[in-house]
Coordinates of C-alpha atoms in Angstrom, one line a residue:
M435 CA 0.0 0.0 0.1
A436 CA 2.9 2.4 0.8
G437 CA 5.2 1.5 -2.0
A438 CA 8.9 0.7 -1.6
R439 CA 10.0 4.3 -0.9
S440 CA 7.6 5.1 1.9
F441 CA 7.9 1.6 3.3
E442 CA 11.6 1.9 3.5
R443 CA 11.3 5.4 5.2
G444 CA 8.7 3.9 7.6
L445 CA 11.3 1.5 8.9
G446 CA 13.2 4.4 10.3
Y447 CA 10.2 5.8 12.3
L448 CA 9.5 2.7 14.4
S449 CA 11.0 4.4 17.5
A450 CA 8.9 7.5 16.8
V451 CA 5.6 5.8 17.4
S452 CA 3.9 6.6 20.7
R453 CA 0.3 6.6 22.2
L454 CA -0.5 3.4 20.2
E455 CA -4.1 2.4 21.0
I456 CA -5.7 -0.7 19.5
G457 CA -9.4 -0.3 19.5
D458 CA -12.0 -2.9 18.6
E459 CA -12.4 -1.2 15.1
V460 CA -9.7 1.6 14.8
I461 CA -6.0 1.6 15.6
T462 CA -4.6 5.1 16.5
A463 CA -1.1 6.3 17.1
T464 CA 1.1 9.4 17.3
V465 CA 4.2 9.5 15.2
D466 CA 6.9 12.2 15.7
G467 CA 8.4 13.4 12.5
T468 CA 9.0 16.9 11.2
D469 CA 5.9 17.5 13.4
T470 CA 3.8 15.3 15.6
Y471 CA 1.2 13.4 13.4
E472 CA -1.9 11.5 14.2
V473 CA -2.3 8.2 12.4
E474 CA -5.4 6.0 12.1
L475 CA -5.5 2.5 10.6
I476 CA -8.7 0.6 9.9
E477 CA -9.2 -3.0 8.9
D478 CA -12.6 -3.8 7.4
E479 CA -14.4 -7.1 7.6
D480 CA -12.7 -8.4 4.5
G481 CA -9.3 -7.8 6.0
R482 CA -8.5 -4.8 3.8
L483 CA -6.4 -2.2 5.4
S484 CA -6.8 1.6 5.1
G485 CA -4.8 4.3 6.7
W486 CA -5.0 8.1 7.3
C487 CA -2.4 10.5 8.6
D488 CA -2.5 14.2 9.0
C489 CA 0.9 14.7 7.6
P490 CA 0.9 16.6 4.2
F491 CA 1.7 13.4 2.2
G492 CA -0.9 11.5 4.1
Q493 CA -3.6 14.2 3.5
E494 CA -3.1 13.7 -0.2
G495 CA -4.5 10.2 0.3
N496 CA -1.3 8.4 0.5
F497 CA -0.4 5.5 2.8
C498 CA 2.6 7.4 4.2
K499 CA 5.7 6.4 6.1
H500 CA 3.9 7.2 9.4
C501 CA 1.1 4.8 8.6
V502 CA 3.9 2.3 7.8
A503 CA 5.6 2.8 11.2
A504 CA 2.3 2.5 13.1
G505 CA 1.4 -0.6 11.2
L506 CA 4.7 -2.3 11.7
T507 CA 4.5 -1.5 15.3
V508 CA 1.1 -3.2 15.6
L509 CA 2.6 -6.2 13.7
G510 CA 5.5 -6.3 16.2
Q511 CA 2.9 -7.2 18.8
A512 CA 0.6 -9.2 16.6
D513 CA 0.1 -12.1 19.2
S514 CA -1.5 -9.6 21.6
V515 CA -3.7 -7.8 19.1
P516 CA -6.8 -10.0 19.5
Q517 CA -6.6 -9.7 23.3
Q518 CA -6.2 -5.8 22.9
R519 CA -9.2 -5.6 20.6
S520 CA -11.3 -7.8 22.9
A521 CA -10.3 -5.6 25.9
A522 CA -11.3 -2.4 23.9
A523 CA -14.7 -3.9 23.1
S524 CA -15.1 -4.7 26.7
R525 CA -14.2 -1.1 27.7
T526 CA -16.8 0.1 25.2
R527 CA -19.5 -2.2 26.7
L528 CA -18.5 -1.2 30.2
L529 CA -18.8 2.5 29.3
D530 CA -22.3 1.9 27.8
T531 CA -23.4 0.1 30.8
W532 CA -22.1 2.7 33.2
L533 CA -23.8 5.6 31.2
E534 CA -27.1 3.7 31.2
S535 CA -26.9 3.3 35.0
R536 CA -26.5 7.1 35.6
T537 CA -29.4 9.1 36.7
R538 CA -30.6 12.1 34.6
G539 CA -28.9 14.6 36.9
E540 CA -25.6 12.8 36.7
L541 CA -25.6 12.6 33.0
L542 CA -26.5 16.4 32.7
A543 CA -23.6 17.2 35.0
L544 CA -21.3 15.0 32.8
V545 CA -22.5 16.7 29.6
R546 CA -22.1 20.2 31.1
E547 CA -18.6 19.3 32.2
Q548 CA -17.7 18.3 28.6
L549 CA -19.4 21.4 27.2
A550 CA -17.2 23.6 29.4
D551 CA -14.1 22.1 27.8
D552 CA -15.2 21.6 24.2
R553 CA -16.5 24.5 22.3
D554 CA -17.1 22.5 19.1
L555 CA -19.3 20.1 21.0
R556 CA -21.1 23.0 22.7
R557 CA -21.9 24.6 19.2
R558 CA -23.2 21.3 17.9
L559 CA -25.5 20.7 20.8
E560 CA -26.7 24.4 20.7
L561 CA -27.7 23.8 17.1
R562 CA -29.6 20.7 18.0
A563 CA -31.3 22.6 20.8
A564 CA -32.2 25.5 18.5
T565 CA -33.7 23.0 16.1
A566 CA -35.7 21.2 18.7
W567 CA -37.0 24.3 20.4
E568 CA -38.0 26.1 17.2
D569 CA -35.6 29.0 17.6
T570 CA -34.8 29.7 13.9
G571 CA -32.6 32.7 14.8
I572 CA -30.1 30.5 16.7
A573 CA -30.3 27.8 14.2
R574 CA -29.5 30.1 11.4
E575 CA -26.6 31.7 13.4
R576 CA -25.2 28.2 14.2
I577 CA -25.6 26.9 10.6
L578 CA -23.8 30.0 9.2
T579 CA -21.1 29.7 11.9
L580 CA -20.4 26.1 10.8
L581 CA -19.7 27.4 7.3
D582 CA -17.4 30.2 8.4
T583 CA -13.9 29.6 7.1
R584 CA -12.1 32.2 9.2
P585 CA -11.1 29.8 12.1
F586 CA -9.4 27.6 9.5
A587 CA -8.0 30.2 7.1
R588 CA -4.4 31.4 7.0
Y589 CA -4.0 34.7 5.3
G590 CA -7.7 34.4 4.1
Y591 CA -7.2 31.0 2.5
V592 CA -8.1 27.5 3.7
E593 CA -5.1 25.4 2.7
Y594 CA -5.2 21.7 1.9
A595 CA -4.1 20.6 5.4
D596 CA -7.0 22.5 7.1
A597 CA -9.7 21.7 4.5
R598 CA -10.6 18.3 5.9
A599 CA -11.3 19.7 9.4
Y600 CA -13.4 22.5 7.8
G601 CA -15.3 20.0 5.7
R602 CA -16.2 17.9 8.7
Q603 CA -17.6 21.0 10.4
A604 CA -19.4 22.3 7.4
A605 CA -21.1 18.9 6.8
E606 CA -22.9 19.4 10.1
A607 CA -24.8 22.3 8.5
V608 CA -26.4 19.9 6.1
T609 CA -27.4 17.7 8.9
A610 CA -28.9 20.6 10.7
L611 CA -30.9 21.8 7.7
R612 CA -32.4 18.3 7.2
A613 CA -33.2 18.2 10.9
L614 CA -35.1 21.5 10.5
T615 CA -37.2 19.9 7.7
A616 CA -37.8 16.7 9.6
A617 CA -39.0 18.8 12.7
G618 CA -41.8 20.3 10.6
R619 CA -40.0 23.5 9.9
A620 CA -39.3 23.2 6.3
A621 CA -40.2 26.8 5.4
D622 CA -37.4 27.9 7.9
A623 CA -35.1 25.4 6.3
V624 CA -35.7 26.9 2.8
E625 CA -34.7 30.4 3.9
V626 CA -31.7 29.2 6.0
A627 CA -30.5 26.8 3.1
R628 CA -30.5 29.8 0.8
E629 CA -28.2 31.8 3.0
A630 CA -26.1 28.8 3.6
L631 CA -25.6 28.2 -0.1
R632 CA -24.6 31.7 -0.7
A633 CA -22.2 31.7 2.3
L634 CA -20.4 28.5 1.0
G635 CA -20.4 29.9 -2.6
R636 CA -18.6 33.0 -1.5
A637 CA -16.1 31.0 0.5
Y638 CA -15.5 28.2 -2.0
G639 CA -12.9 30.0 -4.1
E640 CA -10.7 30.5 -1.0
I641 CA -10.5 26.8 -0.1
D642 CA -8.2 24.1 -1.4
D643 CA -10.7 21.5 -2.2
S644 CA -8.4 19.0 -3.9
D645 CA -10.2 16.0 -2.2
G646 CA -13.7 17.4 -3.2
L647 CA -14.9 17.3 0.4
I648 CA -16.3 20.9 0.3
G649 CA -17.9 20.1 -3.0
D650 CA -19.7 17.3 -1.4
V651 CA -20.9 19.7 1.4
A652 CA -22.2 22.1 -1.3
T653 CA -24.1 19.3 -3.0
G654 CA -25.6 18.3 0.4
L655 CA -26.7 21.9 1.0
A656 CA -28.4 22.0 -2.4
E657 CA -30.1 18.6 -1.8
A658 CA -31.3 19.9 1.7
H659 CA -32.7 23.0 0.0
L660 CA -34.6 20.9 -2.6
E661 CA -35.9 18.6 0.1
A662 CA -37.2 21.6 2.2
C663 CA -38.8 23.1 -0.9
R664 CA -40.6 19.9 -1.8
T665 CA -42.0 19.8 1.8
A666 CA -42.7 23.5 2.3
R667 CA -44.0 24.3 -1.2
P668 CA -42.9 27.9 -1.2
D669 CA -44.3 30.5 -3.6
P670 CA -43.4 29.0 -7.0
V671 CA -42.7 32.4 -8.8
E672 CA -40.6 33.8 -6.0
T673 CA -38.7 30.5 -5.9
A674 CA -38.1 30.6 -9.6
E675 CA -36.7 34.1 -9.3
W676 CA -34.4 33.0 -6.5
L677 CA -33.2 30.0 -8.4
V678 CA -32.3 31.9 -11.6
R679 CA -30.5 34.7 -9.6
H680 CA -28.6 31.9 -7.8
L681 CA -27.6 30.1 -10.9
L682 CA -26.5 33.3 -12.7
D683 CA -24.4 34.4 -9.7
E684 CA -20.7 33.5 -10.4
V685 CA -20.0 32.9 -6.7
N686 CA -22.3 29.8 -6.8
D687 CA -20.3 27.5 -9.1
A688 CA -19.7 25.2 -6.1
T689 CA -23.4 24.1 -5.9
D690 CA -24.6 21.7 -8.5
I691 CA -28.2 22.9 -8.7
D692 CA -30.3 22.0 -11.8
L693 CA -33.3 24.3 -12.4
F694 CA -35.3 21.4 -13.6
D695 CA -34.9 19.4 -10.5
Y696 CA -37.4 21.9 -9.2
R697 CA -40.0 21.3 -11.8
E698 CA -42.4 19.7 -9.3
V699 CA -41.9 22.6 -6.8
L700 CA -42.2 25.3 -9.4
G701 CA -45.2 24.0 -11.4
E702 CA -46.1 25.7 -14.6
P703 CA -46.2 29.3 -13.2
G704 CA -42.7 28.9 -11.7
I705 CA -41.2 27.3 -14.9
A706 CA -42.8 30.1 -17.0
R707 CA -41.2 32.7 -14.8
A708 CA -37.9 31.0 -14.9
R709 CA -38.0 30.7 -18.6
E710 CA -38.8 34.4 -18.9
L711 CA -35.9 35.4 -16.8
V712 CA -33.4 33.0 -18.4
V713 CA -34.2 34.3 -22.0
A714 CA -33.9 37.8 -20.8
A715 CA -30.6 37.2 -19.1
W716 CA -29.2 35.4 -22.2
R717 CA -30.3 38.2 -24.6
A718 CA -28.6 40.7 -22.3
N719 CA -25.4 38.8 -22.1
P720 CA -25.2 36.0 -24.8
K721 CA -21.5 35.5 -24.1
G722 CA -22.0 34.8 -20.4
W723 CA -21.1 31.2 -19.5
A724 CA -24.0 30.9 -17.0
E725 CA -26.5 32.5 -19.3
K726 CA -25.4 30.3 -22.2
Y727 CA -25.6 27.1 -20.1
L728 CA -29.1 27.9 -18.7
I729 CA -30.6 28.8 -22.1
E730 CA -29.2 25.6 -23.5
R731 CA -30.6 23.7 -20.6
L732 CA -33.9 25.3 -21.0
L733 CA -34.1 24.6 -24.8
K734 CA -33.3 20.9 -24.2
A735 CA -35.6 20.5 -21.4
D736 CA -38.4 22.1 -23.4
G737 CA -37.7 20.0 -26.5
G738 CA -36.5 23.1 -28.4
S739 CA -35.4 22.8 -32.0
V740 CA -31.8 22.1 -32.9
D741 CA -31.8 25.4 -34.8
S742 CA -32.5 27.3 -31.6
L743 CA -29.6 25.5 -29.9
V744 CA -27.3 26.4 -32.9
A745 CA -28.4 30.1 -32.5
V746 CA -27.5 30.0 -28.9
H747 CA -24.0 28.5 -29.5
A748 CA -23.4 30.7 -32.6
A749 CA -23.8 33.8 -30.5
D750 CA -20.4 33.1 -28.9
L751 CA -18.0 31.2 -30.9
A752 CA -14.8 30.0 -29.3
P753 CA -11.6 31.2 -31.0
N754 CA -10.2 27.5 -31.3
G755 CA -13.3 26.2 -33.1
H756 CA -14.7 24.3 -30.1
T757 CA -18.1 25.8 -30.3
H758 CA -18.3 24.9 -34.0
L759 CA -17.7 21.4 -32.9
V760 CA -20.6 21.5 -30.4
I761 CA -22.9 22.8 -33.1
A762 CA -21.7 20.1 -35.5
K763 CA -22.5 17.4 -33.0
E764 CA -26.0 18.8 -32.3
L765 CA -26.7 18.9 -36.0
E766 CA -25.3 15.4 -36.6
A767 CA -27.4 14.0 -33.7
A768 CA -30.4 15.5 -35.5
G769 CA -29.7 13.6 -38.7
R770 CA -28.3 16.7 -40.4
A771 CA -24.8 15.4 -41.3
A772 CA -24.0 17.6 -44.2
E773 CA -24.7 20.8 -42.2
A774 CA -22.7 19.4 -39.4
L775 CA -19.6 18.9 -41.5
E776 CA -20.1 22.4 -43.0
W777 CA -20.0 23.8 -39.4
A778 CA -16.9 21.8 -38.5
E779 CA -15.1 22.9 -41.7
R780 CA -16.1 26.4 -40.9
G781 CA -14.5 26.0 -37.5
L782 CA -11.2 25.0 -38.9
R783 CA -11.2 28.0 -41.3
E784 CA -12.2 30.5 -38.6
V785 CA -9.6 29.5 -35.9
E786 CA -8.0 32.7 -34.8
S787 CA -4.3 33.0 -35.5
D788 CA -3.2 33.0 -31.9
W789 CA -5.0 29.7 -31.2
A790 CA -4.4 26.1 -32.2
P791 CA -7.5 24.4 -33.5
D792 CA -9.4 22.2 -31.1
D793 CA -8.0 18.6 -31.4
E794 CA -11.4 17.0 -31.3
L795 CA -12.7 19.3 -34.1
V796 CA -9.8 18.3 -36.3
T797 CA -10.5 14.6 -35.6
F798 CA -14.2 15.2 -36.3
V799 CA -13.5 16.5 -39.8
C800 CA -10.8 14.1 -40.6
E801 CA -12.9 11.0 -39.6
R802 CA -15.8 12.2 -41.8
Y803 CA -13.5 12.9 -44.7
A804 CA -12.0 9.4 -44.4
R805 CA -15.4 7.8 -44.2
A806 CA -16.3 9.6 -47.5
G807 CA -13.1 8.5 -49.1
R808 CA -11.7 12.0 -49.2
L809 CA -8.2 11.0 -48.1
A810 CA -6.5 13.8 -49.9
G811 CA -8.5 16.2 -47.9
V812 CA -7.4 14.5 -44.6
V813 CA -3.8 14.9 -45.8
A814 CA -4.3 18.6 -46.7
I815 CA -5.7 19.3 -43.2
R816 CA -2.8 17.5 -41.5
R817 CA -0.3 19.3 -43.7
D818 CA -1.7 22.7 -43.0
L819 CA -1.6 22.0 -39.2
L820 CA 2.0 20.9 -39.4
Q821 CA 2.9 24.1 -41.3
A822 CA 1.0 26.3 -38.8
R823 CA 2.3 24.6 -35.6
P824 CA 5.2 22.2 -36.2
S825 CA 5.3 19.4 -33.6
L826 CA 6.0 15.7 -33.4
A827 CA 2.3 14.9 -32.9
A828 CA 1.4 17.0 -36.0
Y829 CA 4.1 15.1 -38.0
Q830 CA 2.8 11.8 -36.9
H831 CA -0.7 12.7 -37.8
L832 CA 0.3 13.8 -41.2
R833 CA 2.3 10.6 -41.7
T834 CA -0.6 8.4 -40.8
A835 CA -2.9 10.3 -43.1
A836 CA -0.5 10.3 -46.0
R837 CA 0.2 6.5 -45.7
A838 CA -3.5 5.9 -45.8
A839 CA -3.6 7.9 -49.0
N840 CA -0.4 6.0 -50.3
A841 CA 1.3 9.5 -50.5
W842 CA 3.8 9.5 -47.7
E843 CA 7.1 8.2 -49.1
G844 CA 8.5 10.9 -51.5
S845 CA 7.4 14.4 -51.7
E846 CA 4.9 14.4 -48.8
R847 CA 7.6 13.3 -46.3
A848 CA 10.3 15.4 -47.8
G849 CA 8.0 18.4 -47.6
A850 CA 7.1 17.7 -44.0
L851 CA 10.8 17.5 -43.0
E852 CA 11.5 20.8 -44.7
V853 CA 8.8 22.4 -42.7
L854 CA 10.4 21.0 -39.5
K855 CA 13.9 22.0 -40.6
A856 CA 12.8 25.6 -41.4
A857 CA 11.1 25.8 -38.0
D858 CA 14.0 24.5 -36.0
Q859 CA 17.0 26.2 -37.4
P860 CA 19.9 25.8 -34.9
D861 CA 19.9 29.5 -33.9
N862 CA 16.1 29.5 -33.5
R863 CA 15.5 26.1 -32.1
R864 CA 13.7 25.3 -28.8
W865 CA 15.7 25.6 -25.7
Y866 CA 13.9 22.8 -24.0
G867 CA 13.2 19.4 -25.6
G868 CA 15.5 19.7 -28.6
S869 CA 14.2 20.0 -32.2
V870 CA 11.1 18.4 -33.6
L871 CA 13.2 17.5 -36.7
V872 CA 15.4 15.1 -34.8
D873 CA 12.4 13.6 -32.9
A874 CA 10.6 13.1 -36.2
L875 CA 13.5 11.3 -37.8
V876 CA 14.0 9.1 -34.8
D877 CA 10.3 8.3 -34.8
D878 CA 10.8 7.3 -38.5
A879 CA 13.7 5.1 -37.5
D880 CA 15.8 7.1 -39.9
L881 CA 18.8 7.2 -37.5
D882 CA 21.3 8.1 -40.1
A883 CA 19.4 11.3 -41.1
A884 CA 18.7 12.0 -37.4
W885 CA 22.4 11.7 -36.6
Q886 CA 23.3 14.1 -39.5
A887 CA 20.6 16.5 -38.3
A888 CA 22.1 16.4 -34.8
A889 CA 25.6 17.0 -36.2
D890 CA 24.1 20.0 -38.1
G891 CA 23.1 21.5 -34.7
F892 CA 19.5 20.5 -34.4
A893 CA 19.8 18.2 -31.3
D894 CA 20.0 19.0 -27.5
E895 CA 21.6 16.7 -24.9
R896 CA 18.6 14.5 -24.5
Q897 CA 18.4 13.8 -28.2
W898 CA 22.1 13.2 -28.6
L899 CA 22.1 10.7 -25.8
A900 CA 18.9 9.0 -27.2
L901 CA 20.6 8.7 -30.6
A902 CA 23.8 7.2 -28.9
D903 CA 21.7 4.6 -27.1
R904 CA 20.0 3.6 -30.4
I905 CA 23.2 3.3 -32.6
R906 CA 25.8 2.1 -30.1
D907 CA 25.5 -1.5 -31.2
K908 CA 26.1 -0.7 -34.8
K909 CA 28.2 2.4 -34.5
P910 CA 29.9 2.2 -31.1
A911 CA 32.7 4.7 -31.9
D912 CA 30.1 7.4 -32.7
A913 CA 28.0 6.7 -29.7
L914 CA 31.2 6.7 -27.5
T915 CA 32.0 10.3 -28.5
V916 CA 28.6 11.4 -27.4
Y917 CA 28.8 9.8 -23.9
L918 CA 32.3 11.1 -23.3
R919 CA 31.3 14.6 -24.4
W920 CA 28.4 14.8 -21.9
I921 CA 30.4 13.2 -19.0
E922 CA 33.0 16.0 -19.0
P923 CA 30.8 18.9 -17.8
L924 CA 29.4 16.7 -15.0
R925 CA 32.9 16.6 -13.4
K926 CA 32.3 20.1 -12.0
Q927 CA 28.8 19.4 -10.7
T928 CA 27.4 17.8 -7.5
G929 CA 24.2 16.3 -6.4
D930 CA 22.5 12.9 -6.5
R931 CA 20.9 13.4 -9.8
T932 CA 24.3 14.5 -11.4
Y933 CA 25.9 11.3 -9.9
E934 CA 23.2 9.0 -11.3
H935 CA 23.5 10.7 -14.7
M936 CA 27.3 10.3 -14.8
A937 CA 26.9 6.6 -13.9
E938 CA 24.4 6.1 -16.7
L939 CA 26.7 7.8 -19.2
L940 CA 29.7 5.7 -18.0
L941 CA 27.6 2.5 -18.4
G942 CA 26.9 3.6 -22.0
A943 CA 30.6 4.3 -22.7
R944 CA 31.6 0.9 -21.2
A945 CA 29.1 -0.8 -23.5
C946 CA 30.6 0.9 -26.5
H947 CA 34.2 -0.1 -25.5
R948 CA 33.1 -3.7 -25.1
T949 CA 31.7 -3.8 -28.6
L950 CA 34.9 -2.2 -29.8
G951 CA 37.0 -4.6 -27.9
T952 CA 38.8 -1.8 -26.1
E953 CA 37.8 -2.5 -22.5
S954 CA 41.3 -1.7 -21.2
E955 CA 41.0 1.8 -22.4
F956 CA 37.7 2.2 -20.5
A957 CA 39.3 0.8 -17.4
T958 CA 42.1 3.4 -17.7
Y959 CA 39.6 6.3 -18.3
L960 CA 37.4 5.2 -15.3
A961 CA 40.4 5.0 -13.0
A962 CA 41.5 8.4 -14.0
L963 CA 38.0 9.8 -13.5
R964 CA 37.7 8.1 -10.0
A965 CA 41.0 9.6 -9.0
D966 CA 40.0 13.0 -10.1
Q967 CA 36.6 12.8 -8.3
K968 CA 37.6 10.9 -5.2
R969 CA 36.6 13.6 -2.8
K970 CA 32.9 13.2 -3.9
R971 CA 32.1 10.3 -1.6
K972 CA 28.5 10.0 -2.7
L973 CA 29.6 9.8 -6.3
M974 CA 32.1 7.0 -5.4
A975 CA 29.3 5.2 -3.7
T976 CA 27.0 5.6 -6.7
L977 CA 29.7 4.3 -9.1
D978 CA 30.3 1.3 -6.8
L979 CA 26.5 0.6 -6.7
H980 CA 26.5 0.4 -10.5
G981 CA 29.6 -1.8 -10.6
L982 CA 31.9 1.0 -12.0

């Protein structure tokens, strides 16, 4: 579960495990590392193990070295684990029995004692009391307090390490809203849920919700609001107005509310009002994302014509042709294939100069050309794309299309390589990743041409070394010059990655000398290098590890 690296590191933390407690269901422990971390291990009924740790690596969902250390500590006392679990179950039963034997007064005293020391518990019970005693003001205040990010925020932002705790607290707001509805106060729940949705929507952009926990809370709030509306049956027109305002408000992206989930609540008067508001909003701002989504959703729900949908999309065409593709798909689904292809072709023509065409749009057009036997058309599209934005992927696509049309070997390939050569002149080539020309020639397995291009200045270190690896069995002398060339600058560098890289290059050089039958020369070179670098103990250890 941990992987070799975390497992190996966990071995070094066995002495850092403390406060190990083996419960009947959960094992908990504290592990001292860079900080003090809390670990939980759970084994389900099928024997599957899961672990959680509040260290940064563990909070990303990984079975970290601290979980490993706690688990190995438990395994170190495996013989006693069944007895410890049995004892924990006995303690739980004893506590239950003791609580059941207390008088009402004793239990109240015990609860009040805990409330004095635990503010979170006090807030949760105050919320339950407000729900039970019909005090909407307190319930509202407590629910909004549960959604307040300030206690968890650092410099106004809830970081990943704190988001889990905030999510657990915020989830209680969902429970409280549902309790209001269950207690016969659905109308109050509707109003409080609206405020809660807005509060979380405003805060959501300031939370690192990588695990989606806060998104789940937002979904829960939306569901609690819908449940309350179905029970309370608020004014349909006013509800429609609130829903449309909510869905058009950019701070409410976190809540996944669908207007038509409320169809039963809104009835025909509410739906009519919602339709009126959505159309007006779209006409006022046809490029707005929310407005566009709502009008599209409205048309589909109402069974609107495909031409109406096309008009909506055509009002705001994306510069990379993606919207043309959306329109083409709608038309094709409606059985209007010819018009669909026209829109897709138009999308390719209208791509703005600063943008690359949408990959899916290109594929859409090429696939339909191929089905119609228009292979030359596919080649032309792929050729134009290579000329506009030279890349290995564009070269590969052109090669595939041209081979299908029996037009690759000869002028088409030669023209493509000229495009790459012109784009990657040595004084203008990319600083990172080498030249596309060399990558394309290697991809073609044309190693002689790739070597010549590299010699002409078109290759970076990565490409030179990749070429050396490919040719060293047949041209060991050429490959050897490459390895030796890139070893030399590493003599002045330090660091684990440098030492590993030097070892890899030396292994390549040794392979070349073996093929050439000059192993004694390599031994002399290696001995001189080790003597020159002998003060770098880590490098010497790395070379020893690789048998050098």
